[in-house]
PDB file of C-alpha atoms in Angstrom:
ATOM      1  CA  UNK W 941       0.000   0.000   0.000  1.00  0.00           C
ATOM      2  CA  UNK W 942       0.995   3.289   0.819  1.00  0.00           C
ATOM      3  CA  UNK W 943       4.176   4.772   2.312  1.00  0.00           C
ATOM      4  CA  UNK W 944       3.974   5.301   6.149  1.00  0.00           C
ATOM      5  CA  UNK W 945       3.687   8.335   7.835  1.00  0.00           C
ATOM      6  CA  UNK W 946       6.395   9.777   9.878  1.00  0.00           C
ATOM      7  CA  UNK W 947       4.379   9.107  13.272  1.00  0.00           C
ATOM      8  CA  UNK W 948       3.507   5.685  11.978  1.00  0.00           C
ATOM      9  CA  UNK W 949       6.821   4.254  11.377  1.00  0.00           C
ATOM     10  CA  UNK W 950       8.004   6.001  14.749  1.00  0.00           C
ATOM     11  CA  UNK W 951       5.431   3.996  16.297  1.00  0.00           C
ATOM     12  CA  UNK W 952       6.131   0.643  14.429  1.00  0.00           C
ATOM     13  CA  UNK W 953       9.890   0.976  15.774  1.00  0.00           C
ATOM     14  CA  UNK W 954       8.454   0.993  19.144  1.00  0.00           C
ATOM     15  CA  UNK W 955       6.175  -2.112  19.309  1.00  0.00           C
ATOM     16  CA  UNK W 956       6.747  -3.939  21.975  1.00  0.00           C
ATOM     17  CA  UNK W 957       6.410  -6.952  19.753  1.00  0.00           C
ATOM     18  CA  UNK W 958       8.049  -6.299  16.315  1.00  0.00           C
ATOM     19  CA  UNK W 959       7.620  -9.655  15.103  1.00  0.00           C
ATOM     20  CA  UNK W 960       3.785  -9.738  16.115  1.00  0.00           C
ATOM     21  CA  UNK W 961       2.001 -11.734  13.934  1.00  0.00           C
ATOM     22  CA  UNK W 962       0.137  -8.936  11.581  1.00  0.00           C
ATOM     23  CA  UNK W 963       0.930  -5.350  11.238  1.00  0.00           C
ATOM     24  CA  UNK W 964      -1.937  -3.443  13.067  1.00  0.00           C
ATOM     25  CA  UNK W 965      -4.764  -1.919  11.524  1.00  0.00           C
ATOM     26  CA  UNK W 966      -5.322   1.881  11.820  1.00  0.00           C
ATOM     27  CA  UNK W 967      -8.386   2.744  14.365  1.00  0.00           C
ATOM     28  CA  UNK W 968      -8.934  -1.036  15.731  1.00  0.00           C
ATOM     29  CA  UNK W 969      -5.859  -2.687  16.891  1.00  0.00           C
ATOM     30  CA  UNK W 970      -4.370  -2.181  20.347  1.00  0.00           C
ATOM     31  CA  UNK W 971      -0.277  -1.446  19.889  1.00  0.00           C
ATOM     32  CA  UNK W 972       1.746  -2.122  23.205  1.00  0.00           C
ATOM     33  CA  UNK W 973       5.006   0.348  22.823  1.00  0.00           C
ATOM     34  CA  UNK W 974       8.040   0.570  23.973  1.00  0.00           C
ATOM     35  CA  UNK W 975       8.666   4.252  24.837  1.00  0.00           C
ATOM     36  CA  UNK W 976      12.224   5.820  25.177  1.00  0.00           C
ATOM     37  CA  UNK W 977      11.209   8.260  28.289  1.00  0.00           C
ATOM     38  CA  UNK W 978       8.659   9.286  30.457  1.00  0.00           C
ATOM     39  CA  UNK W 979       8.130  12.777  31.505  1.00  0.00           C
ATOM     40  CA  UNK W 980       5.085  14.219  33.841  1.00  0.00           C
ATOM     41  CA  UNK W 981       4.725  17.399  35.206  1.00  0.00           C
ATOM     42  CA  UNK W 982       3.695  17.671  38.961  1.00  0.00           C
ATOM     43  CA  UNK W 983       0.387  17.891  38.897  1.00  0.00           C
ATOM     44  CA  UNK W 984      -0.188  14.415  37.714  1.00  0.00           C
ATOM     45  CA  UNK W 985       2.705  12.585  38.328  1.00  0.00           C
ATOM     46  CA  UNK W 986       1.391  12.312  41.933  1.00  0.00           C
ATOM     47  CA  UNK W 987      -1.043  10.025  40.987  1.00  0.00           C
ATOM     48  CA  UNK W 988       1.222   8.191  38.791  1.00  0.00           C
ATOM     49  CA  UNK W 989       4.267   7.922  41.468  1.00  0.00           C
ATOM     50  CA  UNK W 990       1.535   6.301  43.860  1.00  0.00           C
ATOM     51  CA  UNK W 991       0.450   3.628  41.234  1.00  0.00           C
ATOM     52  CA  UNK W 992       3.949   2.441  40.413  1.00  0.00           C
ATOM     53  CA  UNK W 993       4.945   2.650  44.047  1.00  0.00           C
ATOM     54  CA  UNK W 994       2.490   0.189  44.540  1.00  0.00           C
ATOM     55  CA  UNK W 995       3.994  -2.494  41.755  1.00  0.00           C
ATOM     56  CA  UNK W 996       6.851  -2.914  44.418  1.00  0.00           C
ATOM     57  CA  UNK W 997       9.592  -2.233  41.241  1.00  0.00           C
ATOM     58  CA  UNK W 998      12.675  -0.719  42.517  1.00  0.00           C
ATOM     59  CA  UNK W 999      13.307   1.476  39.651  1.00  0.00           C
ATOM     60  CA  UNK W1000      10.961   3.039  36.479  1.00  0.00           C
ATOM     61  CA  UNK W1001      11.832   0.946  33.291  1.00  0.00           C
ATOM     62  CA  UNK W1002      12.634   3.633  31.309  1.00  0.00           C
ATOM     63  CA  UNK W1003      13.918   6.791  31.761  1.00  0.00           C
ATOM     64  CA  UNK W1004      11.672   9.448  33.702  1.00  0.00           C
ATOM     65  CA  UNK W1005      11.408  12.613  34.926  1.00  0.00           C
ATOM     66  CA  UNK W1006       9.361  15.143  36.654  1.00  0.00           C
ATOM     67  CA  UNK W1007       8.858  18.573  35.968  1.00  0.00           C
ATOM     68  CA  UNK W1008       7.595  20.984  39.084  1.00  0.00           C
ATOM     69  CA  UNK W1009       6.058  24.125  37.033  1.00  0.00           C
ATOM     70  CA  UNK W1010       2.183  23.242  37.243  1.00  0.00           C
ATOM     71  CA  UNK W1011       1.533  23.922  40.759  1.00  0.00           C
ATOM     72  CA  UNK W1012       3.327  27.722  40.328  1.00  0.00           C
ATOM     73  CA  UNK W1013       0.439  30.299  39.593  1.00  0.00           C
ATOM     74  CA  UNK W1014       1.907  33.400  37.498  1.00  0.00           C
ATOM     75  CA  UNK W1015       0.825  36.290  39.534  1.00  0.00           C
ATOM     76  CA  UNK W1016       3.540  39.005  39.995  1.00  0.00           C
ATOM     77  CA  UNK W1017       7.021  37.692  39.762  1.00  0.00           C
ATOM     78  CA  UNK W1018       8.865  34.400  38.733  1.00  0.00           C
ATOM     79  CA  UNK W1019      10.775  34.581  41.744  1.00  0.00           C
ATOM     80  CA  UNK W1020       7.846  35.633  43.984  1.00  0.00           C
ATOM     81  CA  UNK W1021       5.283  33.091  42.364  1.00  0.00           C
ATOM     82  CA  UNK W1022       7.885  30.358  42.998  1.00  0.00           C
ATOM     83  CA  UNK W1023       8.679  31.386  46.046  1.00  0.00           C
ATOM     84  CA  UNK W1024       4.791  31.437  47.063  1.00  0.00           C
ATOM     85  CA  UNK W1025       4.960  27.794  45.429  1.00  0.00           C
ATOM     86  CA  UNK W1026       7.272  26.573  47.454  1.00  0.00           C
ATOM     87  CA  UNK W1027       4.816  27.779  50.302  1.00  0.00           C
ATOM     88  CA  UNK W1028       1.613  26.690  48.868  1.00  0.00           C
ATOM     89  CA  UNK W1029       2.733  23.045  47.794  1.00  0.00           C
ATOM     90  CA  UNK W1030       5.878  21.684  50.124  1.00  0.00           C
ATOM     91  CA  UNK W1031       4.270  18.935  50.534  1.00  0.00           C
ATOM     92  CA  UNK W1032       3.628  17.967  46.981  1.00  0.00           C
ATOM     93  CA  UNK W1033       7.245  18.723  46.131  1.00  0.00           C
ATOM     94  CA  UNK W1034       8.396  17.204  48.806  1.00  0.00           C
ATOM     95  CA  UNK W1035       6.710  13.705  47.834  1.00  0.00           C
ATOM     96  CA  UNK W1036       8.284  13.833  44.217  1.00  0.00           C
ATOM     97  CA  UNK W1037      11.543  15.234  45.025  1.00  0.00           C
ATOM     98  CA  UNK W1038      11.600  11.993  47.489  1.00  0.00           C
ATOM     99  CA  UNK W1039      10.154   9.483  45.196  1.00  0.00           C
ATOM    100  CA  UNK W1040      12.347  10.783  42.157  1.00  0.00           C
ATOM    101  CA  UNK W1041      15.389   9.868  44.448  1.00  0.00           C
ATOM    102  CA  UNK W1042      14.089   6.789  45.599  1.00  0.00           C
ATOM    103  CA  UNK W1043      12.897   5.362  42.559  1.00  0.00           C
ATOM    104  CA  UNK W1044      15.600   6.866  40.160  1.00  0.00           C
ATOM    105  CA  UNK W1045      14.069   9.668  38.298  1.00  0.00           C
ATOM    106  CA  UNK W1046      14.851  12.968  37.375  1.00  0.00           C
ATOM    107  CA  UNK W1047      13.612  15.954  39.243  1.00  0.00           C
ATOM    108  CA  UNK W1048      13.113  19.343  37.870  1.00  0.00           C
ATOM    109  CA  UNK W1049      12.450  21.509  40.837  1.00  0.00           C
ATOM    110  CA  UNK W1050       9.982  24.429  41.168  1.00  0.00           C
ATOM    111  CA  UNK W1051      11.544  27.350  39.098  1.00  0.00           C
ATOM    112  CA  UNK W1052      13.773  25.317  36.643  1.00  0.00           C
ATOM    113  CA  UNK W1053      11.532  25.469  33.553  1.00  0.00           C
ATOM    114  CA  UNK W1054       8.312  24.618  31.960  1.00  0.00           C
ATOM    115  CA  UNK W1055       7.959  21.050  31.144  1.00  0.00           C
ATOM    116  CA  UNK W1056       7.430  21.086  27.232  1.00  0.00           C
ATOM    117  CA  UNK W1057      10.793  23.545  26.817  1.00  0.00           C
ATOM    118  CA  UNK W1058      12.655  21.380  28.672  1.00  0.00           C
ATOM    119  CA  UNK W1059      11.625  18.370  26.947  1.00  0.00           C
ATOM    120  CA  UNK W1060      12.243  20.578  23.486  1.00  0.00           C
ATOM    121  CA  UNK W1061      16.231  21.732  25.027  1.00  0.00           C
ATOM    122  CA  UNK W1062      17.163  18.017  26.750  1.00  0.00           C
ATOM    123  CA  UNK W1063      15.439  15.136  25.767  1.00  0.00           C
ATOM    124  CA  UNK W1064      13.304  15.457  22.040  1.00  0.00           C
ATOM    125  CA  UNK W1065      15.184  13.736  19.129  1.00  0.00           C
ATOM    126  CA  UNK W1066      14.182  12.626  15.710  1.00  0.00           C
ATOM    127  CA  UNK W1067      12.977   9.081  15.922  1.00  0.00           C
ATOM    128  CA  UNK W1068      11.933   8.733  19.677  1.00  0.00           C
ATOM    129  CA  UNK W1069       9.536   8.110  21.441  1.00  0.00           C
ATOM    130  CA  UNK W1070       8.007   9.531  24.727  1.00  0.00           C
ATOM    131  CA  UNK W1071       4.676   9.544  26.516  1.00  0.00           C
ATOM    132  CA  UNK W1072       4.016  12.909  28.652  1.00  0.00           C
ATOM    133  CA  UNK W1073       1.553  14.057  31.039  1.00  0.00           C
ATOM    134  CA  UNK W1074       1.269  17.516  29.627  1.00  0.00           C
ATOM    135  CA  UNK W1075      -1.134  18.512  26.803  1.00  0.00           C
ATOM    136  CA  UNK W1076       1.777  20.837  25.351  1.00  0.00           C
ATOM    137  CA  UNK W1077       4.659  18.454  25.230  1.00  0.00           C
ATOM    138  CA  UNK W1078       3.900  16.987  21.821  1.00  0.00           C
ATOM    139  CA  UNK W1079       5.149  19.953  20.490  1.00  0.00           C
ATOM    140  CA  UNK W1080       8.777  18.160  20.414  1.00  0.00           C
ATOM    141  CA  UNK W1081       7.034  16.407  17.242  1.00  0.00           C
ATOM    142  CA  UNK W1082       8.825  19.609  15.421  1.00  0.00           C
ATOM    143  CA  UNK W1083      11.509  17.779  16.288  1.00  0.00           C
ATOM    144  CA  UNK W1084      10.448  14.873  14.526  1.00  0.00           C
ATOM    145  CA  UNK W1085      10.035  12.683  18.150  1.00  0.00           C
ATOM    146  CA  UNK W1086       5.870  11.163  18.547  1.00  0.00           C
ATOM    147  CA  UNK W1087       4.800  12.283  22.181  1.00  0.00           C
ATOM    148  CA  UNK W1088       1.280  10.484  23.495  1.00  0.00           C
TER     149      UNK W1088
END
């Protein structure tokens, strides 16, 4: 048939099965992937920490990181609104800053970035790919990397 699209064979080199039986069809098979990283920003990765703490694995099987910029409301200064952060959410960071040691996964603290630039500046490459918890991420597809 025809060629495949950019995303598709991105997604092909990811199966967690290459040698499945038949390729899968477009809007009815179920593809189980292999992605090259992991990134979440802090709103959500609490959930997600808490769910793999509980499969009792010592480490994340691929590389992951966290990115603290959610939880900081712009209201007067980047310094003040992260300083008011730090305040308004210890806890929270506190959690991931402690489970990203533990389990052996990065951690961008409060103030070092948003999380779809720094996925852009350290981790996006042509070829790769990465699921993230932020709706902006899949920007890196300029890049030519498929984000889901």
């Amino acid at each position: 048939g025809r060629p495949l699209t950019l995303a598709e064979k991105i997604l092909y080199s990811h199966l967690a099965d290459p040698q499945g039986t038949e390729l899968p069809e477009r809007g009815v098979s179920y593809l189980k992937l292999q992605p090259d990283r992991v990134a979440m920003q802090d709103a959500s990765a609490q959930m997600a920490l808490l769910q793999f703490m509980l499969s009792g694995l010592p480490t994340t099987a691929v590389p992951t990181s966290i990115h603290c910029d959610h939880l900081i409301e712009a209201q007067h200064s980047a310094d003040r609104d992260v300083a008011q952060a730090l305040i308004t959410n210890r806890e929270i960071f506190e959690f991931l800053q402690s489970a990203a040691e533990k389990y052996g996964i990065e951690f961008w603290k409060p103030g070092s970035g948003i999380i779809h630039q720094i996925v852009l500046e350290n981790y996006a490459a042509p070829g790769t790919l990465m699921l993230g918890t932020d709706s902006h991420t899949p920007n890196a597809g300029g890049l030519g990397m498929s984000i889901a």
